[in-house]
Coordinates of C-alpha atoms and ligand atoms in Angstrom, one line a residue:
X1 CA -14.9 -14.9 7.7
X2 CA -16.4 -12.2 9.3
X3 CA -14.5 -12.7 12.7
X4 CA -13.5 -9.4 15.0
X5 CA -11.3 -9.4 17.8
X6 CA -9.3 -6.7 19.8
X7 CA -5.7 -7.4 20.6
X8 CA -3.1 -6.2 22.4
X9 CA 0.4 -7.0 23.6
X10 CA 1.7 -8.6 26.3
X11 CA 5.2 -6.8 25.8
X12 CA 5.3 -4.0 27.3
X13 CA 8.7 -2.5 25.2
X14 CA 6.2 -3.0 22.2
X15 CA 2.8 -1.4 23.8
X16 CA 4.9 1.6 24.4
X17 CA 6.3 1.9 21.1
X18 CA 3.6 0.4 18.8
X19 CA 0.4 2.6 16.8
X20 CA -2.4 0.8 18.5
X21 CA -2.2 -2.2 20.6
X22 CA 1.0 -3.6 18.9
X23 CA -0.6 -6.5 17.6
X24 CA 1.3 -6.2 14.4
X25 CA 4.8 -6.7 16.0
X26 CA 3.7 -9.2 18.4
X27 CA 2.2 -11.5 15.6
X28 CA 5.4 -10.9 13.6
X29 CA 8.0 -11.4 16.7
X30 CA 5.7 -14.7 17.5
X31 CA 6.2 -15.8 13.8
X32 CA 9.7 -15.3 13.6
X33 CA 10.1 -16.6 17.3
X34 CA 8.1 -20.3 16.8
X35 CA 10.2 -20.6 13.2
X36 CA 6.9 -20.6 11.1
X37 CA 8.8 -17.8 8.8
X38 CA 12.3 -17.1 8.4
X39 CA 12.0 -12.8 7.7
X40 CA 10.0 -10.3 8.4
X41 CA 9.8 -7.6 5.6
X42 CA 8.0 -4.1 6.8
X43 CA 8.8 -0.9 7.2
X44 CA 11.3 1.2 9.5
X45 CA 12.2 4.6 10.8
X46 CA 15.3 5.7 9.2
X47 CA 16.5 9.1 9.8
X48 CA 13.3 10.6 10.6
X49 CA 9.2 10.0 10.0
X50 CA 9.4 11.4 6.3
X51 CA 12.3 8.7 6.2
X52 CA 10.3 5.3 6.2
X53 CA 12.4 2.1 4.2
X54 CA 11.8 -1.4 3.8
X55 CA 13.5 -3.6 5.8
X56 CA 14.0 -7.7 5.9
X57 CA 15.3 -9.1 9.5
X58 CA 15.4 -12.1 10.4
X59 CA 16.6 -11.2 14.2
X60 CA 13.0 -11.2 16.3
X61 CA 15.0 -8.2 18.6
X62 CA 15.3 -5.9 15.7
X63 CA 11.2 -6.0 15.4
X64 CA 11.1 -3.3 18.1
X65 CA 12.5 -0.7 15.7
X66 CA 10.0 -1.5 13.3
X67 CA 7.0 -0.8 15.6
X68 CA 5.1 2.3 15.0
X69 CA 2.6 3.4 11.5
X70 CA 4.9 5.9 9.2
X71 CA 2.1 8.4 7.1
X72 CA 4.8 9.6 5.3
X73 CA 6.0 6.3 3.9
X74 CA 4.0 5.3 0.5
X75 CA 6.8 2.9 -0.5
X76 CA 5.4 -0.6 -2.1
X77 CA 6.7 -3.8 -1.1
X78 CA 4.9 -6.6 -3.5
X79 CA 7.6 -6.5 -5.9
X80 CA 10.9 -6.8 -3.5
X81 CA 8.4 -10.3 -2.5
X82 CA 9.0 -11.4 -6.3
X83 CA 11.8 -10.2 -6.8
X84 CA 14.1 -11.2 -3.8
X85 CA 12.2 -13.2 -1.0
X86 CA 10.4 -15.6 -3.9
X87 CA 11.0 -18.5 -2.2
X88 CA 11.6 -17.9 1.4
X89 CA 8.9 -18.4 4.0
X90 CA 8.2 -14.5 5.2
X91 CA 5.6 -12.5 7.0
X92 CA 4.6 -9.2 5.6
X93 CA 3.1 -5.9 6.9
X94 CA 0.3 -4.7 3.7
X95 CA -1.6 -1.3 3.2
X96 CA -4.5 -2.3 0.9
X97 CA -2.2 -1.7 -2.1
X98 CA 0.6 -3.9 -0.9
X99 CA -2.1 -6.5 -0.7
X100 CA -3.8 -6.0 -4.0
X101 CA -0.5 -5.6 -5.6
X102 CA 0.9 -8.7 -4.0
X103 CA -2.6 -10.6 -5.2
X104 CA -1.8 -9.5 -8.7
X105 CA 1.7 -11.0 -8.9
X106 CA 0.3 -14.0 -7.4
X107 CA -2.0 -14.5 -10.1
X108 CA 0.9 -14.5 -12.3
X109 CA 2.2 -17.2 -10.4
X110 CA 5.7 -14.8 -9.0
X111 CA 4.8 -14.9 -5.5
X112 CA 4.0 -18.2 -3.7
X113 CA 0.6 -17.3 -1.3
X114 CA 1.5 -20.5 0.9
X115 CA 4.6 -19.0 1.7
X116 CA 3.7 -15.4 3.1
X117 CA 1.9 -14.6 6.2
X118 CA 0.1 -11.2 5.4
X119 CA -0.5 -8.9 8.3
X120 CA -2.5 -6.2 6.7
X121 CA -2.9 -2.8 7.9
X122 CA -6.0 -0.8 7.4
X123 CA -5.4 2.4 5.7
X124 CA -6.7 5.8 5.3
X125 CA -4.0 7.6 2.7
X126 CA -0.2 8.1 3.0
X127 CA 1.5 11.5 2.7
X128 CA 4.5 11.7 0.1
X129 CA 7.3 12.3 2.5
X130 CA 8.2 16.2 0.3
X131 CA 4.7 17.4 0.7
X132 CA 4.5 16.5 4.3
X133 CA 7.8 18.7 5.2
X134 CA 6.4 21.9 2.8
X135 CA 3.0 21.4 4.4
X136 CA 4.2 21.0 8.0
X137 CA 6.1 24.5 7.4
X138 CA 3.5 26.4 5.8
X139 CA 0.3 24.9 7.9
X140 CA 1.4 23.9 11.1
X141 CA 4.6 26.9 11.6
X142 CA 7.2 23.9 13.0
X143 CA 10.6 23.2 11.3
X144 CA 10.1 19.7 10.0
X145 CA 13.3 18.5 11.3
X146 CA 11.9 19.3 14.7
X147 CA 9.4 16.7 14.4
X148 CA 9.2 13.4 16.3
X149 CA 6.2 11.6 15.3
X150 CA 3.4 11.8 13.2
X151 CA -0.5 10.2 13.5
X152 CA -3.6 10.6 11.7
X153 CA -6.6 10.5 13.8
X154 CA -10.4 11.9 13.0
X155 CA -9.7 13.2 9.9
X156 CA -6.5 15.4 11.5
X157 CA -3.0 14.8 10.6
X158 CA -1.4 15.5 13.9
X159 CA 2.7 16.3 14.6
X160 CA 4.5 15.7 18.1
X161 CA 7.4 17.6 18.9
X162 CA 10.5 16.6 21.3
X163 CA 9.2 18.7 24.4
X164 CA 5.9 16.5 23.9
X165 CA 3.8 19.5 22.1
X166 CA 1.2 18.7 19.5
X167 CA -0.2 20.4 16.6
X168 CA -2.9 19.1 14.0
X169 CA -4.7 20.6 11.1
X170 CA -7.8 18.8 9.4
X171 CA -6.6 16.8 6.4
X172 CA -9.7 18.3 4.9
X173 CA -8.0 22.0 5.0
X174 CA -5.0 20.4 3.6
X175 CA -6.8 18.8 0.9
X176 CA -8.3 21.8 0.2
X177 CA -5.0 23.8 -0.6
X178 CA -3.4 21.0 -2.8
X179 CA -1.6 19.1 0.4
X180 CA -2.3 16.1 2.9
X181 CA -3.1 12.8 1.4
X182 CA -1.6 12.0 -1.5
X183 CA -3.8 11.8 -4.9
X184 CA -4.2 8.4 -5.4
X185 CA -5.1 7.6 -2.1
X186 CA -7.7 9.8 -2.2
X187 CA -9.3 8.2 -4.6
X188 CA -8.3 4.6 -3.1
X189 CA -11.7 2.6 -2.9
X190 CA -10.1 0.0 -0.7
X191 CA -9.6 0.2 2.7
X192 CA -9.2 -2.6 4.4
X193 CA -7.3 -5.3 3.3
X194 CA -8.8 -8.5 3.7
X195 CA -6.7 -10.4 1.1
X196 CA -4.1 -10.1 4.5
X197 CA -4.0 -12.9 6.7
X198 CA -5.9 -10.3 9.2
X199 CA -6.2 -6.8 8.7
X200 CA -5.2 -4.3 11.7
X201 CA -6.6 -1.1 12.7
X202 CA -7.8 1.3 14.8
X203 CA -11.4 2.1 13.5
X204 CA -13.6 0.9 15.9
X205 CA -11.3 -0.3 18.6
X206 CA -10.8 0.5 22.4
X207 CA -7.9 2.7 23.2
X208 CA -4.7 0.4 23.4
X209 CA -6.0 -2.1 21.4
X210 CA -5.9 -3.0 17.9
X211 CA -8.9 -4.3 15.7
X212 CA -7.8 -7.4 14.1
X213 CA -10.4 -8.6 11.4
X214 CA -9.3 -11.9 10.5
X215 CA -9.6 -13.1 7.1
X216 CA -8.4 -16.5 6.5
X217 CA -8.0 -19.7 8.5
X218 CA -4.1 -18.8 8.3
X219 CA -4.7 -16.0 10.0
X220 CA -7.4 -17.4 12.8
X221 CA -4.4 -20.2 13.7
X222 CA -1.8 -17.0 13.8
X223 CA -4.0 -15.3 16.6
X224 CA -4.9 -18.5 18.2
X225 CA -1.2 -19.5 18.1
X226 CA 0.1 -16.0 19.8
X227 CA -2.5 -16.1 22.3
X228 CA -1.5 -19.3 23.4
X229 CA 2.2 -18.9 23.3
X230 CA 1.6 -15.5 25.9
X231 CA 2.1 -13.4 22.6
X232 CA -1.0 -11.6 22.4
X233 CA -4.2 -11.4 24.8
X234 CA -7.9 -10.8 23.1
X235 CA -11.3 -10.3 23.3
X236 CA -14.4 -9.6 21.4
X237 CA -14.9 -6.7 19.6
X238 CA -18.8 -5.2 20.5
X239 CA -21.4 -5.1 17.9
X240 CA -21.2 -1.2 18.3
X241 CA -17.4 -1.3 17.5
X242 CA -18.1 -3.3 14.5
X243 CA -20.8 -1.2 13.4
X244 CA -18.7 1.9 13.9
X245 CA -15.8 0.6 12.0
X246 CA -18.2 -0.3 9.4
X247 CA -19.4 3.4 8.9
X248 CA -16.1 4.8 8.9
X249 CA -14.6 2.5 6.0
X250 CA -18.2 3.0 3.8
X251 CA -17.7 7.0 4.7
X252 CA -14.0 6.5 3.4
X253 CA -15.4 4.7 0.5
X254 CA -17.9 7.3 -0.9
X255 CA -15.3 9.9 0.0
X256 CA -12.8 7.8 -2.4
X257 CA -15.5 7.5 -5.4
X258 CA -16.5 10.9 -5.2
X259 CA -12.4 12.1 -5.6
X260 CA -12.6 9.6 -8.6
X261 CA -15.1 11.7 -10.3
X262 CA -13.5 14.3 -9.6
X263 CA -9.8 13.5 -10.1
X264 CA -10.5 11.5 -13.3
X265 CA -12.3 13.5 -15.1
X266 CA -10.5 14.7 -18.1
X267 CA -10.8 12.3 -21.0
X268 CA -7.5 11.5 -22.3
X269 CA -7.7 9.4 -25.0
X270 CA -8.1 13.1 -26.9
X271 CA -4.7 14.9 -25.7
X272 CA -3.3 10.8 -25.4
X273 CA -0.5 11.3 -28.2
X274 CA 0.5 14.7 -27.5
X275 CA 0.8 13.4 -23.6
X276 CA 2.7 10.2 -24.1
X277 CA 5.5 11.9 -26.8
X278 CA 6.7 14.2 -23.4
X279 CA 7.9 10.9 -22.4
X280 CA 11.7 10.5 -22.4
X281 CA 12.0 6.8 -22.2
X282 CA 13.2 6.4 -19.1
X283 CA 11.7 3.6 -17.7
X284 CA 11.0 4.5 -14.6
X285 CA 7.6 4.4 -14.6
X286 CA 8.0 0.7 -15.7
X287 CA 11.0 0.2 -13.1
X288 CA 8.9 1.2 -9.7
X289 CA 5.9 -0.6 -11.2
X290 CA 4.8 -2.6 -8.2
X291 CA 2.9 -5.4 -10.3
X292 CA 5.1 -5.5 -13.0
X293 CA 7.6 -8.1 -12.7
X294 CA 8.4 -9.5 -16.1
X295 CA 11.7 -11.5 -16.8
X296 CA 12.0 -10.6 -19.9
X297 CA 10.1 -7.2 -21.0
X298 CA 8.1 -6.9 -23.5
X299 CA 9.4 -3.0 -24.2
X300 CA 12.9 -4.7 -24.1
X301 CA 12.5 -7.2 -27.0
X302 CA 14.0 -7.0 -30.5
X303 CA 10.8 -6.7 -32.4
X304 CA 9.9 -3.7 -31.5
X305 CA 12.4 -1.9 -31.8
X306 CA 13.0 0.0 -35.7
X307 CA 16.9 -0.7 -35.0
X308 CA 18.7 -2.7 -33.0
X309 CA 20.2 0.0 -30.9
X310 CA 16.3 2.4 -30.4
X311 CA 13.9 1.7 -27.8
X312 CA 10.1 1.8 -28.6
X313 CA 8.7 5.2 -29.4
X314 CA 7.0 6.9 -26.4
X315 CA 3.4 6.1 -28.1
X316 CA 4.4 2.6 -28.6
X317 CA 6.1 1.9 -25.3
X318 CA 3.0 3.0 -23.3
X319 CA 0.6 1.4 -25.4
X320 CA 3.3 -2.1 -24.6
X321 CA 2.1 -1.1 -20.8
X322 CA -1.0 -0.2 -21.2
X323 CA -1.9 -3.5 -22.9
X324 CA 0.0 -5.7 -20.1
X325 CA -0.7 -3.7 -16.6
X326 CA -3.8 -1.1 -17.2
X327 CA -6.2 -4.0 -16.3
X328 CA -4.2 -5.2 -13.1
X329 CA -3.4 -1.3 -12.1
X330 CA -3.9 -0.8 -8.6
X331 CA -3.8 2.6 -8.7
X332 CA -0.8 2.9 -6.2
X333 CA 0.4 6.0 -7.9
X334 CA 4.2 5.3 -7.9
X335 CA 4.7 5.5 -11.0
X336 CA 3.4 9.1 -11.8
X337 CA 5.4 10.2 -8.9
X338 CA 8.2 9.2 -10.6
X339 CA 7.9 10.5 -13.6
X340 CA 10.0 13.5 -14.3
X341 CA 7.8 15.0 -17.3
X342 CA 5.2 15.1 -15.0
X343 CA 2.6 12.5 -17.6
X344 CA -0.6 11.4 -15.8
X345 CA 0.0 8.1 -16.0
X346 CA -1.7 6.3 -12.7
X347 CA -4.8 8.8 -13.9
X348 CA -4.9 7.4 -17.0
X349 CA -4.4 3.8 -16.2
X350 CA -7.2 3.7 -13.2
X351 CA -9.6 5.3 -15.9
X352 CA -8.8 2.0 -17.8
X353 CA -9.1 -0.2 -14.8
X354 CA -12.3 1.1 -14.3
X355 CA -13.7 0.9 -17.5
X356 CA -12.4 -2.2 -18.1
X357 CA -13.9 -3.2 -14.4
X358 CA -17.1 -1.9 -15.8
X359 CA -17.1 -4.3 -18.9
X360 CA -16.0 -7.5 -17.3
X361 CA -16.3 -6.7 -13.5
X362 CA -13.0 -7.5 -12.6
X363 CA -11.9 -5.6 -9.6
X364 CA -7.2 -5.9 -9.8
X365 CA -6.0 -7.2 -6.5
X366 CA -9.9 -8.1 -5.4
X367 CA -11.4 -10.3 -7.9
X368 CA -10.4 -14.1 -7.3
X369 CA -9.7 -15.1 -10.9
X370 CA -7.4 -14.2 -13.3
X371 CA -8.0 -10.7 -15.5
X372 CA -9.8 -12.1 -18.9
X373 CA -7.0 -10.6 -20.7
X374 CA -4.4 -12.3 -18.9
X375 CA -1.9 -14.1 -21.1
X376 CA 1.7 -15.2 -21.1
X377 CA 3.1 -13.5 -18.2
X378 CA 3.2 -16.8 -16.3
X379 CA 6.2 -17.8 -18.2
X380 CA 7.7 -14.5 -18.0
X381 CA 7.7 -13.5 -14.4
X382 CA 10.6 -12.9 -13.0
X383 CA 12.7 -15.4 -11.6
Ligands
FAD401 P1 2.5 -1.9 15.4 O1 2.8 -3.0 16.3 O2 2.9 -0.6 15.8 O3 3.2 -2.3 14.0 C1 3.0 -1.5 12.9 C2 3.6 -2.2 11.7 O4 3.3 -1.5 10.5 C3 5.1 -2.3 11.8 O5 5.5 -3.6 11.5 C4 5.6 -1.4 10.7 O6 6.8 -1.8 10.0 C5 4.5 -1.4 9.7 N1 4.4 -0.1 8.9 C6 4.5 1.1 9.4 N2 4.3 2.0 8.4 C7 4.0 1.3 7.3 C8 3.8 1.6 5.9 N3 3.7 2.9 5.5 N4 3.6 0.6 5.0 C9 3.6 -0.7 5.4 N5 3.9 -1.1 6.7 C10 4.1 -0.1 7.6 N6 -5.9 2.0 10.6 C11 -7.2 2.3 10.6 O7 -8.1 1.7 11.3 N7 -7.7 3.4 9.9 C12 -6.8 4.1 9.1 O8 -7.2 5.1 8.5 C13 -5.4 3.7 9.1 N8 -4.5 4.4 8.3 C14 -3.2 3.9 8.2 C15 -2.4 4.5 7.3 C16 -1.0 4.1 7.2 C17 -0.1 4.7 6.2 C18 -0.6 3.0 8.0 C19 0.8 2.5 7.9 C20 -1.5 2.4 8.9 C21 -2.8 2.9 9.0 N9 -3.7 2.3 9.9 C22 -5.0 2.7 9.9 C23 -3.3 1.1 10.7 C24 -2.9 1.6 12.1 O9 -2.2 2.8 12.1 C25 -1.9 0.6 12.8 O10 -0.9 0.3 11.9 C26 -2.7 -0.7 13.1 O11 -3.8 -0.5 13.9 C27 -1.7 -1.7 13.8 O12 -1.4 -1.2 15.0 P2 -0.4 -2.0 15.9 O13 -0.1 -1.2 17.2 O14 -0.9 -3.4 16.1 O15 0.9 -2.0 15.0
SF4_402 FE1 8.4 8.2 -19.9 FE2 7.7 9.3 -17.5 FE3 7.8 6.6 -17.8 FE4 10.1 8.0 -17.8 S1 8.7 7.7 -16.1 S2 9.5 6.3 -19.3 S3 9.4 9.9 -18.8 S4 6.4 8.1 -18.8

């Protein structure tokens, strides 16, 4: 659509406590507020910032807790959409995965697009909550209980203390000793997510404000709604803010591609059966799987199985997920950070994805149409 505006708050509880110019939790209290959704599902603050959960309210006053970006919160949301909240009307906060995951299940039909507002969030990389406490230790000398808030801004991932002090190392340093952004973000090609309703961010924007592309008419009647209900105010984002914004996502991109080559480079298919028989069969890599969503599971049904009482062997259980999720993988990463025998897994599957993108162009959680190998699942999505 093409159509940029910078927003901010009229609360003033929520510009104190929000990222940017706490657009996000003004379009979300407005939506919950007028009725048009009955739950908000984001992410909150628990104990502390390497302690970020999803949360569902339905209470508009709660939203203030919920204000804020968490870095150290990689946790996927897509599947507790098809899982739990199928048929409820709800808005959603989405990093780039969360929308190209969510986009996946819809195309096998578990999650209803008419029925979620998607406030998307730009994104540059989450931490993995573990890494960030050993690298706050080591890099930045602070006990990382002592820490109050974290932000990454121009390529620094910077801490705030109690007493108001603040200490930031380049995430390019951390990178550099095996710390800072976790792997698959690194090599994330997307962004911004404009399968969202709008997508939020700071690139480009004034200070206090947020940048709010807007992607679909949904989202253009959400703004225009809030700004006439006193929710938000707005105004045009310059064609220097645009451009800017525009270099810093195609810098981020080539940044991602280049990690790819990297990252990817080994060719599996060689080592492929002495990798896979490490695996212990514990599903977990299946279980936090934020596409798959299957009723009944493939790697669960009787004929493949040599007895009634065995599971699949290793080889055969990941060539069952291969053939169902490698061409909708959207290289979110959870499930080799699951995995306790350490198996490559989200490396091996993007290196399908993209060579399967590379045959037939599909792009998972981008491309409008349905994966050409898509079959079945329709019926088998959960329920
Ligand atoms: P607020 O009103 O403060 O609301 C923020 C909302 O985000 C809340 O509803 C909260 O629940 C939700 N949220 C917080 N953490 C997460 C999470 N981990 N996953 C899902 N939802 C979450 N913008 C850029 O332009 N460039 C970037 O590189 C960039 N990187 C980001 C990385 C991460 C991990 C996150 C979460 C956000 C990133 N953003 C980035 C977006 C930016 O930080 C702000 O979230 C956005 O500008 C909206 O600001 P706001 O004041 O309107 O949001
Ligand atoms: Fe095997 Fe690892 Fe998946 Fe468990 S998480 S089933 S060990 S690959």
């Amino acid at each position: 659509m093409e159509k940029y505006l910078q927003v901010k708050a009229t609360n003033p509880e929520i510009l104190e406590k929000a990222e940017n110019g706490g657009a996000v939790t003004s379009l979300l209290k407005f939506l919950l507020e007028s009725n048009t959704v009955e739950g908000v599902l984001n992410i909150k603050k628990e104990k502390d910032v390497y302690d970020g959960i999803p949360t569902f309210t339905t209470d508009p006053d709660e939203l203030i807790e919920t204000a804020g970006s968490l870095h150290c919160a990689p946790t996927m949301i897509s599947d507790i959409i098809a899982r739990h909240l199928k048929d409820e009307k709800i808005a959603v906060t989405t990093k780039p995965c969360d929308a190209m995951a969510i986009d996946e299940i819809i195309k096998r039909c578990g999650i209803n697009r008419d029925n979620v507002y998607m406030i998307g969030l730009n994104c540059g990389g989450t931490v993995q909550p573990i890494v960030a406490e050993k690298m706050i230790k080591l890099f930045y000398d602070i006990n990382p209980e002592e820490v109050v808030s974290e932000e990454i801004n121009k390529g620094k991932f910077i801490v705030e203390l109690a007493d108001g002090t603040e200490k930031s190392v380049k995430i390019d340093d951390l990178e550099d000793e095996g710390y800072g952004r976790r792997e698959n973000c690194q090599r994330c090609e997307l962004k911004i997510p404009r399968k969202a309703d709008v997508a939020c961010g700071n690139w480009g924007s004034s200070k206090g404000y947020t940048f709010v592309e807007i992607n679909t008419p949904k989202g253009e009647q959400l703004i225009q709604n809030a700004i006439d209900n006193g929710y938000i105010e707005a105004k045009e984002a310059s064609e220097k803010q645009i451009k800017i914004r525009k270099k810093v996502e195609n810098i981020m991109i080539k940044m991602a591609k280049k990690t790819q080559k990297k990252q990817l480079i080994k060719e599996y298919p060689d080592e492929m059966s002495e990798i896979f028989t490490r695996c212990l069969k514990c599903y977990r890599c299946r279980d936090v799987c934020p596409v798959c969503n299957c009723k009944v599971c493939s790697l669960e049904k009787p004929y493949y199985e040599e007895d009634p009482f065995a599971e699949p062997d290793p080889l055969m259980l990941h060539a069952i997920r291969m053939g169902h999720m490698a061409f909708s993988c959207i290289n979110c990463g959870q499930c080799e950070d699951v995995c306790p025998m350490e198996i490559p897994l989200s490396k091996i599957f993007q290196k399908v994805q993209l060579k399967y993108r590379e045959e037939t162009g599909y792009i998972s959680g981008v491309t409008e149409d349905k994966p050409m190998m898509y079959s079945g699942e329709k019926e088998e999505i959960v329920e």
